[in-house]
mmCIF file of C-alpha atoms and ligand atoms in Angstrom:
data_model
loop_
_atom_site.group_PDB
_atom_site.id
_atom_site.type_symbol
_atom_site.label_atom_id
_atom_site.label_comp_id
_atom_site.label_asym_id
_atom_site.label_seq_id
_atom_site.Cartn_x
_atom_site.Cartn_y
_atom_site.Cartn_z
ATOM 1 C CA UNK A 1 125.496 78.263 172.867
ATOM 2 C CA UNK A 2 124.118 81.723 172.085
ATOM 3 C CA UNK A 3 125.467 83.561 169.061
ATOM 4 C CA UNK A 4 125.976 87.276 168.607
ATOM 5 C CA UNK A 5 122.997 88.090 166.416
ATOM 6 C CA UNK A 6 123.288 91.257 164.302
ATOM 7 C CA UNK A 7 119.884 90.870 162.645
ATOM 8 C CA UNK A 8 118.003 94.069 161.804
ATOM 9 C CA UNK A 9 114.763 92.573 163.095
ATOM 10 C CA UNK A 10 113.358 90.566 164.658
ATOM 11 C CA UNK A 11 116.521 91.072 166.605
ATOM 12 C CA UNK A 12 118.539 90.240 169.680
ATOM 13 C CA UNK A 13 116.822 90.523 173.067
ATOM 14 C CA UNK A 14 118.574 90.880 176.418
ATOM 15 C CA UNK A 15 119.609 87.455 177.682
ATOM 16 C CA UNK A 16 118.448 88.393 181.201
ATOM 17 C CA UNK A 17 114.969 89.101 179.820
ATOM 18 C CA UNK A 18 114.806 85.793 177.969
ATOM 19 C CA UNK A 19 115.873 83.945 181.121
ATOM 20 C CA UNK A 20 113.256 85.701 183.210
ATOM 21 C CA UNK A 21 110.566 84.895 180.622
ATOM 22 C CA UNK A 22 111.783 81.295 180.693
ATOM 23 C CA UNK A 23 111.576 81.121 184.481
ATOM 24 C CA UNK A 24 108.079 82.595 184.461
ATOM 25 C CA UNK A 25 106.909 80.616 181.459
ATOM 26 C CA UNK A 26 104.798 77.994 183.218
ATOM 27 C CA UNK A 27 103.716 79.970 186.259
ATOM 28 C CA UNK A 28 103.695 83.750 186.221
ATOM 29 C CA UNK A 29 104.040 85.085 189.783
ATOM 30 C CA UNK A 30 102.115 82.255 191.385
ATOM 31 C CA UNK A 31 99.152 82.535 189.019
ATOM 32 C CA UNK A 32 99.647 78.941 187.869
ATOM 33 C CA UNK A 33 99.504 80.146 184.264
ATOM 34 C CA UNK A 34 101.777 81.308 181.525
ATOM 35 C CA UNK A 35 101.222 84.924 180.472
ATOM 36 C CA UNK A 36 100.244 83.466 177.105
ATOM 37 C CA UNK A 37 97.307 81.698 178.712
ATOM 38 C CA UNK A 38 95.866 84.644 180.608
ATOM 39 C CA UNK A 39 92.744 86.599 179.807
ATOM 40 C CA UNK A 40 93.760 90.024 178.611
ATOM 41 C CA UNK A 41 91.054 91.427 180.880
ATOM 42 C CA UNK A 42 92.075 89.481 183.981
ATOM 43 C CA UNK A 43 93.790 91.241 186.866
ATOM 44 C CA UNK A 44 97.145 89.538 186.240
ATOM 45 C CA UNK A 45 97.481 90.757 182.686
ATOM 46 C CA UNK A 46 96.081 94.198 183.492
ATOM 47 C CA UNK A 47 98.887 94.450 186.064
ATOM 48 C CA UNK A 48 101.452 93.476 183.410
ATOM 49 C CA UNK A 49 100.145 95.938 180.810
ATOM 50 C CA UNK A 50 99.736 98.793 183.281
ATOM 51 C CA UNK A 51 103.238 98.219 184.604
ATOM 52 C CA UNK A 52 104.691 98.130 181.094
ATOM 53 C CA UNK A 53 103.045 101.417 180.193
ATOM 54 C CA UNK A 54 104.159 103.058 183.454
ATOM 55 C CA UNK A 55 107.763 101.937 182.894
ATOM 56 C CA UNK A 56 107.749 103.145 179.290
ATOM 57 C CA UNK A 57 106.360 106.499 180.416
ATOM 58 C CA UNK A 58 109.083 106.757 183.018
ATOM 59 C CA UNK A 59 111.899 105.817 180.609
ATOM 60 C CA UNK A 60 110.851 108.410 178.026
ATOM 61 C CA UNK A 61 109.407 110.915 180.521
ATOM 62 C CA UNK A 62 106.245 110.928 178.396
ATOM 63 C CA UNK A 63 104.112 113.991 179.243
ATOM 64 C CA UNK A 64 100.630 113.403 180.693
ATOM 65 C CA UNK A 65 98.885 114.752 177.587
ATOM 66 C CA UNK A 66 100.187 111.868 175.463
ATOM 67 C CA UNK A 67 98.509 108.480 175.090
ATOM 68 C CA UNK A 68 100.574 105.317 174.871
ATOM 69 C CA UNK A 69 98.978 102.687 172.647
ATOM 70 C CA UNK A 70 100.037 99.042 172.407
ATOM 71 C CA UNK A 71 98.842 98.023 168.956
ATOM 72 C CA UNK A 72 99.420 95.465 166.220
ATOM 73 C CA UNK A 73 99.998 95.643 162.489
ATOM 74 C CA UNK A 74 103.587 96.844 162.692
ATOM 75 C CA UNK A 75 104.995 100.172 161.634
ATOM 76 C CA UNK A 76 103.566 99.362 158.213
ATOM 77 C CA UNK A 77 100.013 99.782 159.493
ATOM 78 C CA UNK A 78 101.007 103.130 161.001
ATOM 79 C CA UNK A 79 102.052 104.250 157.519
ATOM 80 C CA UNK A 80 98.304 104.087 156.741
ATOM 81 C CA UNK A 81 96.820 105.024 160.108
ATOM 82 C CA UNK A 82 98.795 108.255 160.442
ATOM 83 C CA UNK A 83 97.252 109.969 157.400
ATOM 84 C CA UNK A 84 93.783 108.562 158.092
ATOM 85 C CA UNK A 85 93.800 109.966 161.633
ATOM 86 C CA UNK A 86 95.920 113.084 161.387
ATOM 87 C CA UNK A 87 94.733 114.811 158.226
ATOM 88 C CA UNK A 88 91.996 116.608 160.198
ATOM 89 C CA UNK A 89 90.296 117.873 157.066
ATOM 90 C CA UNK A 90 93.489 119.067 155.412
ATOM 91 C CA UNK A 91 94.485 117.957 151.932
ATOM 92 C CA UNK A 92 98.032 116.816 152.434
ATOM 93 C CA UNK A 93 101.112 116.219 154.536
ATOM 94 C CA UNK A 94 104.849 116.786 154.240
ATOM 95 C CA UNK A 95 107.204 113.811 154.096
ATOM 96 C CA UNK A 96 110.981 113.610 154.311
ATOM 97 C CA UNK A 97 112.292 111.005 151.879
ATOM 98 C CA UNK A 98 115.432 109.403 153.284
ATOM 99 C CA UNK A 99 115.350 105.784 152.154
ATOM 100 C CA UNK A 100 113.420 102.538 151.928
ATOM 101 C CA UNK A 101 111.201 103.033 154.954
ATOM 102 C CA UNK A 102 110.342 106.640 154.167
ATOM 103 C CA UNK A 103 109.512 105.464 150.662
ATOM 104 C CA UNK A 104 107.002 102.942 151.987
ATOM 105 C CA UNK A 105 105.483 105.513 154.342
ATOM 106 C CA UNK A 106 105.063 107.924 151.430
ATOM 107 C CA UNK A 107 103.541 105.310 149.124
ATOM 108 C CA UNK A 108 100.978 104.383 151.749
ATOM 109 C CA UNK A 109 100.140 107.994 152.615
ATOM 110 C CA UNK A 110 99.483 108.709 148.945
ATOM 111 C CA UNK A 111 96.486 106.418 149.160
ATOM 112 C CA UNK A 112 94.829 108.812 151.640
ATOM 113 C CA UNK A 113 96.156 112.260 150.842
ATOM 114 C CA UNK A 114 98.424 114.389 148.735
ATOM 115 C CA UNK A 115 102.053 114.052 149.755
ATOM 116 C CA UNK A 116 104.560 116.857 149.481
ATOM 117 C CA UNK A 117 108.084 115.458 149.589
ATOM 118 C CA UNK A 118 109.580 118.394 151.477
ATOM 119 C CA UNK A 119 113.123 117.054 151.384
ATOM 120 C CA UNK A 120 114.902 114.056 149.938
ATOM 121 C CA UNK A 121 118.356 112.511 150.047
ATOM 122 C CA UNK A 122 117.819 110.611 146.814
ATOM 123 C CA UNK A 123 120.445 112.766 145.058
ATOM 124 C CA UNK A 124 123.172 110.996 147.040
ATOM 125 C CA UNK A 125 121.547 107.592 147.139
ATOM 126 C CA UNK A 126 120.002 108.105 150.590
ATOM 127 C CA UNK A 127 123.310 108.347 152.420
ATOM 128 C CA UNK A 128 122.544 111.405 154.540
ATOM 129 C CA UNK A 129 119.827 113.217 156.496
ATOM 130 C CA UNK A 130 118.791 116.420 154.695
ATOM 131 C CA UNK A 131 119.442 119.503 156.861
ATOM 132 C CA UNK A 132 116.293 121.311 157.842
ATOM 133 C CA UNK A 133 117.496 124.501 156.127
ATOM 134 C CA UNK A 134 116.801 122.727 152.824
ATOM 135 C CA UNK A 135 113.331 121.453 153.647
ATOM 136 C CA UNK A 136 110.484 122.931 151.628
ATOM 137 C CA UNK A 137 107.613 122.576 154.074
ATOM 138 C CA UNK A 138 104.132 123.505 152.912
ATOM 139 C CA UNK A 139 102.219 126.026 154.980
ATOM 140 C CA UNK A 140 99.044 123.980 155.246
ATOM 141 C CA UNK A 141 100.478 120.506 155.853
ATOM 142 C CA UNK A 142 98.487 118.415 158.316
ATOM 143 C CA UNK A 143 101.764 117.063 159.721
ATOM 144 C CA UNK A 144 105.412 116.461 158.846
ATOM 145 C CA UNK A 145 106.591 112.855 158.748
ATOM 146 C CA UNK A 146 110.165 111.605 158.880
ATOM 147 C CA UNK A 147 111.998 108.378 159.550
ATOM 148 C CA UNK A 148 114.211 108.849 162.589
ATOM 149 C CA UNK A 149 116.459 105.942 161.729
ATOM 150 C CA UNK A 150 116.565 104.340 158.290
ATOM 151 C CA UNK A 151 117.178 100.748 159.310
ATOM 152 C CA UNK A 152 118.291 99.638 155.852
ATOM 153 C CA UNK A 153 120.412 102.611 154.800
ATOM 154 C CA UNK A 154 121.892 103.207 158.254
ATOM 155 C CA UNK A 155 121.050 106.922 158.276
ATOM 156 C CA UNK A 156 119.882 108.432 161.568
ATOM 157 C CA UNK A 157 118.710 111.929 162.403
ATOM 158 C CA UNK A 158 120.891 113.065 165.294
ATOM 159 C CA UNK A 159 118.574 116.050 165.787
ATOM 160 C CA UNK A 160 114.855 116.660 166.096
ATOM 161 C CA UNK A 161 113.340 118.865 163.383
ATOM 162 C CA UNK A 162 111.427 121.991 164.337
ATOM 163 C CA UNK A 163 108.091 122.218 162.565
ATOM 164 C CA UNK A 164 106.508 124.867 164.746
ATOM 165 C CA UNK A 165 102.796 124.347 165.201
ATOM 166 C CA UNK A 166 102.615 121.607 162.550
ATOM 167 C CA UNK A 167 102.633 118.207 164.293
ATOM 168 C CA UNK A 168 105.845 116.263 163.841
ATOM 169 C CA UNK A 169 105.401 112.534 163.201
ATOM 170 C CA UNK A 170 108.302 110.125 163.435
ATOM 171 C CA UNK A 171 108.874 106.475 162.589
ATOM 172 C CA UNK A 172 111.305 105.343 165.298
ATOM 173 C CA UNK A 173 110.913 101.622 164.675
ATOM 174 C CA UNK A 174 114.624 100.877 164.939
ATOM 175 C CA UNK A 175 115.798 103.477 167.426
ATOM 176 C CA UNK A 176 113.100 104.194 170.020
ATOM 177 C CA UNK A 177 114.642 103.734 173.510
ATOM 178 C CA UNK A 178 118.210 103.857 172.179
ATOM 179 C CA UNK A 179 118.630 107.358 173.654
ATOM 180 C CA UNK A 180 116.642 109.937 175.613
ATOM 181 C CA UNK A 181 113.970 111.714 173.578
ATOM 182 C CA UNK A 182 111.976 114.892 174.168
ATOM 183 C CA UNK A 183 108.534 113.474 173.400
ATOM 184 C CA UNK A 184 106.925 116.918 173.703
ATOM 185 C CA UNK A 185 108.539 117.877 170.379
ATOM 186 C CA UNK A 186 106.374 115.326 168.574
ATOM 187 C CA UNK A 187 102.722 114.962 167.682
ATOM 188 C CA UNK A 188 103.060 111.231 167.198
ATOM 189 C CA UNK A 189 105.802 108.607 167.414
ATOM 190 C CA UNK A 190 105.472 105.001 166.340
ATOM 191 C CA UNK A 191 107.669 101.934 166.404
ATOM 192 C CA UNK A 192 107.331 98.252 165.659
ATOM 193 C CA UNK A 193 108.765 96.480 168.692
ATOM 194 C CA UNK A 194 110.820 93.815 166.961
ATOM 195 C CA UNK A 195 113.931 95.896 166.328
ATOM 196 C CA UNK A 196 114.996 97.587 169.537
ATOM 197 C CA UNK A 197 112.251 96.744 172.016
ATOM 198 C CA UNK A 198 110.743 93.272 172.106
ATOM 199 C CA UNK A 199 109.079 90.510 170.126
ATOM 200 C CA UNK A 200 107.338 91.013 166.792
ATOM 201 C CA UNK A 201 103.594 91.602 166.977
ATOM 202 C CA UNK A 202 103.597 94.707 169.168
ATOM 203 C CA UNK A 203 103.574 98.238 167.784
ATOM 204 C CA UNK A 204 103.998 101.191 170.110
ATOM 205 C CA UNK A 205 102.267 104.489 169.321
ATOM 206 C CA UNK A 206 102.773 107.604 171.454
ATOM 207 C CA UNK A 207 100.314 110.282 170.409
ATOM 208 C CA UNK A 208 99.402 113.730 171.710
ATOM 209 C CA UNK A 209 95.808 113.725 172.898
ATOM 210 C CA UNK A 210 94.595 116.604 170.743
ATOM 211 C CA UNK A 211 95.500 114.595 167.625
ATOM 212 C CA UNK A 212 93.130 111.791 168.612
ATOM 213 C CA UNK A 213 89.518 111.786 167.452
ATOM 214 C CA UNK A 214 89.838 113.181 163.942
ATOM 215 C CA UNK A 215 89.478 110.059 161.809
ATOM 216 C CA UNK A 216 86.768 110.525 159.186
ATOM 217 C CA UNK A 217 83.376 108.927 159.679
ATOM 218 C CA UNK A 218 83.405 105.388 158.367
ATOM 219 C CA UNK A 219 86.969 104.670 159.464
ATOM 220 C CA UNK A 220 87.195 101.048 160.617
ATOM 221 C CA UNK A 221 87.377 100.910 164.417
ATOM 222 C CA UNK A 222 90.715 99.120 164.426
ATOM 223 C CA UNK A 223 92.257 102.007 162.452
ATOM 224 C CA UNK A 224 90.880 104.789 164.626
ATOM 225 C CA UNK A 225 93.184 106.045 167.404
ATOM 226 C CA UNK A 226 90.164 107.296 169.323
ATOM 227 C CA UNK A 227 88.603 103.846 169.539
ATOM 228 C CA UNK A 228 91.915 102.260 170.507
ATOM 229 C CA UNK A 229 92.779 104.967 173.049
ATOM 230 C CA UNK A 230 89.356 104.935 174.687
ATOM 231 C CA UNK A 231 89.638 101.163 175.077
ATOM 232 C CA UNK A 232 93.124 101.534 176.639
ATOM 233 C CA UNK A 233 94.558 99.432 173.786
ATOM 234 C CA UNK A 234 92.078 96.650 174.587
ATOM 235 C CA UNK A 235 89.453 97.238 171.930
ATOM 236 C CA UNK A 236 90.325 93.741 170.816
ATOM 237 C CA UNK A 237 92.769 91.168 172.173
ATOM 238 C CA UNK A 238 96.165 92.845 172.352
ATOM 239 C CA UNK A 239 99.440 90.979 171.699
ATOM 240 C CA UNK A 240 99.681 89.951 175.331
ATOM 241 C CA UNK A 241 102.918 87.995 175.339
ATOM 242 C CA UNK A 242 104.743 90.624 173.305
ATOM 243 C CA UNK A 243 103.559 93.325 175.728
ATOM 244 C CA UNK A 244 104.799 91.209 178.644
ATOM 245 C CA UNK A 245 108.271 90.708 177.121
ATOM 246 C CA UNK A 246 108.522 94.383 176.121
ATOM 247 C CA UNK A 247 107.622 95.180 179.738
ATOM 248 C CA UNK A 248 110.523 93.024 180.914
ATOM 249 C CA UNK A 249 112.779 94.937 178.525
ATOM 250 C CA UNK A 250 111.571 98.245 180.018
ATOM 251 C CA UNK A 251 112.466 96.937 183.491
ATOM 252 C CA UNK A 252 115.845 95.806 182.177
ATOM 253 C CA UNK A 253 116.490 99.298 180.794
ATOM 254 C CA UNK A 254 115.502 100.938 184.068
ATOM 255 C CA UNK A 255 117.758 98.611 186.060
ATOM 256 C CA UNK A 256 120.666 99.562 183.804
ATOM 257 C CA UNK A 257 120.304 103.273 184.367
ATOM 258 C CA UNK A 258 117.660 104.182 181.804
ATOM 259 C CA UNK A 259 118.118 105.810 178.432
ATOM 260 C CA UNK A 260 120.939 108.186 179.345
ATOM 261 C CA UNK A 261 123.105 105.222 180.260
ATOM 262 C CA UNK A 262 121.891 103.231 177.259
ATOM 263 C CA UNK A 263 122.838 106.082 174.953
ATOM 264 C CA UNK A 264 126.402 106.121 176.315
ATOM 265 C CA UNK A 265 126.739 102.405 175.696
ATOM 266 C CA UNK A 266 125.280 102.770 172.200
ATOM 267 C CA UNK A 267 127.720 105.573 171.380
ATOM 268 C CA UNK A 268 130.582 103.399 172.558
ATOM 269 C CA UNK A 269 129.438 100.400 170.507
ATOM 270 C CA UNK A 270 128.916 102.426 167.338
ATOM 271 C CA UNK A 271 132.299 104.094 167.725
ATOM 272 C CA UNK A 272 134.052 100.729 167.921
ATOM 273 C CA UNK A 273 132.788 99.725 164.471
ATOM 274 C CA UNK A 274 132.967 103.101 162.727
ATOM 275 C CA UNK A 275 136.535 103.628 163.982
ATOM 276 C CA UNK A 276 137.618 100.390 162.360
ATOM 277 C CA UNK A 277 135.779 101.286 159.143
ATOM 278 C CA UNK A 278 137.350 104.748 158.997
ATOM 279 C CA UNK A 279 140.912 103.864 159.954
ATOM 280 C CA UNK A 280 141.476 100.386 158.556
ATOM 281 C CA UNK A 281 141.263 101.275 154.849
ATOM 282 C CA UNK A 282 139.524 97.975 154.107
ATOM 283 C CA UNK A 283 135.860 98.469 154.993
ATOM 284 C CA UNK A 284 133.787 101.395 153.794
ATOM 285 C CA UNK A 285 130.667 103.114 155.055
ATOM 286 C CA UNK A 286 128.590 104.928 152.437
ATOM 287 C CA UNK A 287 126.856 107.138 155.019
ATOM 288 C CA UNK A 288 127.781 110.765 155.804
ATOM 289 C CA UNK A 289 129.651 110.739 159.109
ATOM 290 C CA UNK A 290 127.353 113.100 160.984
ATOM 291 C CA UNK A 291 124.269 111.088 160.015
ATOM 292 C CA UNK A 292 125.522 107.596 160.715
ATOM 293 C CA UNK A 293 123.133 105.366 162.601
ATOM 294 C CA UNK A 294 124.107 104.092 166.027
ATOM 295 C CA UNK A 295 121.749 101.174 165.557
ATOM 296 C CA UNK A 296 122.376 99.871 162.028
ATOM 297 C CA UNK A 297 125.865 99.995 160.560
ATOM 298 C CA UNK A 298 126.040 99.185 156.854
ATOM 299 C CA UNK A 299 129.506 98.633 155.421
ATOM 300 C CA UNK A 300 131.097 97.205 152.319
ATOM 301 C CA UNK A 301 134.175 95.126 151.664
ATOM 302 C CA UNK A 302 136.667 96.127 148.969
ATOM 303 C CA UNK A 303 135.455 93.406 146.599
ATOM 304 C CA UNK A 304 132.046 91.798 146.310
ATOM 305 C CA UNK A 305 133.555 88.333 145.977
ATOM 306 C CA UNK A 306 134.723 88.669 149.587
ATOM 307 C CA UNK A 307 131.131 88.936 150.865
ATOM 308 C CA UNK A 308 130.438 85.211 150.985
ATOM 309 C CA UNK A 309 133.764 84.269 152.635
ATOM 310 C CA UNK A 310 133.216 87.082 155.155
ATOM 311 C CA UNK A 311 129.745 85.862 156.095
ATOM 312 C CA UNK A 312 130.882 82.256 156.303
ATOM 313 C CA UNK A 313 133.883 83.006 158.504
ATOM 314 C CA UNK A 314 131.760 85.315 160.676
ATOM 315 C CA UNK A 315 129.263 82.539 161.241
ATOM 316 C CA UNK A 316 132.029 80.148 162.247
ATOM 317 C CA UNK A 317 132.927 82.735 164.885
ATOM 318 C CA UNK A 318 129.367 82.898 166.226
ATOM 319 C CA UNK A 319 128.591 86.220 164.493
ATOM 320 C CA UNK A 320 125.418 85.913 162.465
ATOM 321 C CA UNK A 321 122.959 87.898 160.303
ATOM 322 C CA UNK A 322 125.519 90.353 158.955
ATOM 323 C CA UNK A 323 124.356 90.295 155.361
ATOM 324 C CA UNK A 324 123.193 93.706 154.193
ATOM 325 C CA UNK A 325 119.674 94.302 152.927
ATOM 326 C CA UNK A 326 119.174 93.066 149.373
ATOM 327 C CA UNK A 327 118.462 96.614 148.205
ATOM 328 C CA UNK A 328 121.875 97.995 149.235
ATOM 329 C CA UNK A 329 124.134 94.940 149.337
ATOM 330 C CA UNK A 330 127.296 94.648 151.409
ATOM 331 C CA UNK A 331 127.043 94.048 155.131
ATOM 332 C CA UNK A 332 125.002 95.480 157.946
ATOM 333 C CA UNK A 333 125.580 95.087 161.660
ATOM 334 C CA UNK A 334 122.533 95.975 163.734
ATOM 335 C CA UNK A 335 123.687 96.774 167.237
ATOM 336 C CA UNK A 336 120.526 97.474 169.185
ATOM 337 C CA UNK A 337 120.290 98.058 172.948
ATOM 338 C CA UNK A 338 120.376 94.329 173.653
ATOM 339 C CA UNK A 339 123.642 93.737 171.771
ATOM 340 C CA UNK A 340 126.322 93.647 174.461
ATOM 341 C CA UNK A 341 129.528 95.648 174.041
ATOM 342 C CA UNK A 342 131.300 92.305 174.088
ATOM 343 C CA UNK A 343 129.405 91.293 170.931
ATOM 344 C CA UNK A 344 130.579 94.394 169.108
ATOM 345 C CA UNK A 345 134.156 93.900 170.333
ATOM 346 C CA UNK A 346 134.077 90.329 169.057
ATOM 347 C CA UNK A 347 132.767 91.524 165.690
ATOM 348 C CA UNK A 348 135.393 94.249 165.395
ATOM 349 C CA UNK A 349 138.201 91.835 166.248
ATOM 350 C CA UNK A 350 136.876 89.432 163.645
ATOM 351 C CA UNK A 351 136.642 92.210 161.040
ATOM 352 C CA UNK A 352 140.173 93.345 161.784
ATOM 353 C CA UNK A 353 141.521 89.826 161.426
ATOM 354 C CA UNK A 354 139.555 89.244 158.192
ATOM 355 C CA UNK A 355 140.934 92.491 156.728
ATOM 356 C CA UNK A 356 144.462 91.477 157.728
ATOM 357 C CA UNK A 357 144.106 88.162 155.889
ATOM 358 C CA UNK A 358 142.420 89.593 152.796
ATOM 359 C CA UNK A 359 143.752 93.140 152.572
HETATM 360 C C1 PLP B 1 111.145 97.467 160.144
HETATM 361 C C2 PLP B 1 110.712 98.855 159.904
HETATM 362 C C3 PLP B 1 109.422 99.164 159.471
HETATM 363 C C4 PLP B 1 108.393 98.100 159.172
HETATM 364 O O1 PLP B 1 108.026 97.509 160.354
HETATM 365 P P1 PLP B 1 106.891 96.379 160.408
HETATM 366 O O2 PLP B 1 106.699 96.255 161.888
HETATM 367 O O3 PLP B 1 107.462 95.157 159.765
HETATM 368 O O4 PLP B 1 105.704 96.876 159.710
HETATM 369 C C5 PLP B 1 109.096 100.488 159.287
HETATM 370 N N1 PLP B 1 109.969 101.473 159.520
HETATM 371 C C6 PLP B 1 111.223 101.211 159.950
HETATM 372 C C7 PLP B 1 112.161 102.352 160.199
HETATM 373 C C8 PLP B 1 111.625 99.902 160.152
HETATM 374 O O5 PLP B 1 112.869 99.645 160.572
#
């Protein structure tokens, strides 16, 4: 029996997608092979990769002057690749410091350039998204980087910053495809697939073409967007099976009405949990209401000694991976695209019952 899996990542995938992958496992479309066994340069896999890119472009309405790259190394490698490729001779970049993932992005960038922390939410323990009116952007920044959704802290920007002519770079690892997005506002977007998109091993980069080709001489080929873009993400062997499954997820999203529909469902799911947190008087969310993530919902119980009984009882009810990140404690329910409304309803009913028994 399948559980409702609230893991932050690798995370739940649509059951329909898993079933399709299962059906096609031994023989993809009459090829007599599993996708895992195919040459990445053969016509079958080229068809899969081309289709996946086309569907992703359609879902996000990606403008023609943006490249879509299917890479490896996770969002963590992008923390390093972004400064290497986007500095373009400038000395530094602006970063918005909103939690654990921004912190890692900043630490990595510091190895390549000077980092100006233009805004931070550290003063309130990373529980909000700093309003742009308070950002102290530097005039000569090569780019401005922010974390669209802090997966651990559960803080999400519900708005897109305006950085004028300075390229905006965003880590959307845990929220890309959860809602429509105006890609033209960004210079570069990146996301590890294993949260809201597909299997681990695939990293998606969407980059405006004029920002490609500026890596300094001596940059290793695998870290140079130009090399990867010119090779259509096939400079080396790409993560073929992960691309295939992500492609199935793109088709699944399209069949369900695309990102506008997905956003409505995600709003509904998030509201179910936050309403209980706000009205029940038992659970608490540390995050400012207007900045609460629709994807990752951290919450605490009134007493820490209730954490273990909560997790144990949840598991008995088929609700798993609700333990919060070790750095913040408490609980966290990740409710990505693939988490059905029914899963969230089951969780909320369980939470209500647990509060009734222990309140
Ligand atoms: C998980 C996560 C990362 C790290 O992703 P990897 O693919 O493991 O490198 C970076 N940023 C955010 C927002 C994340 O959620």
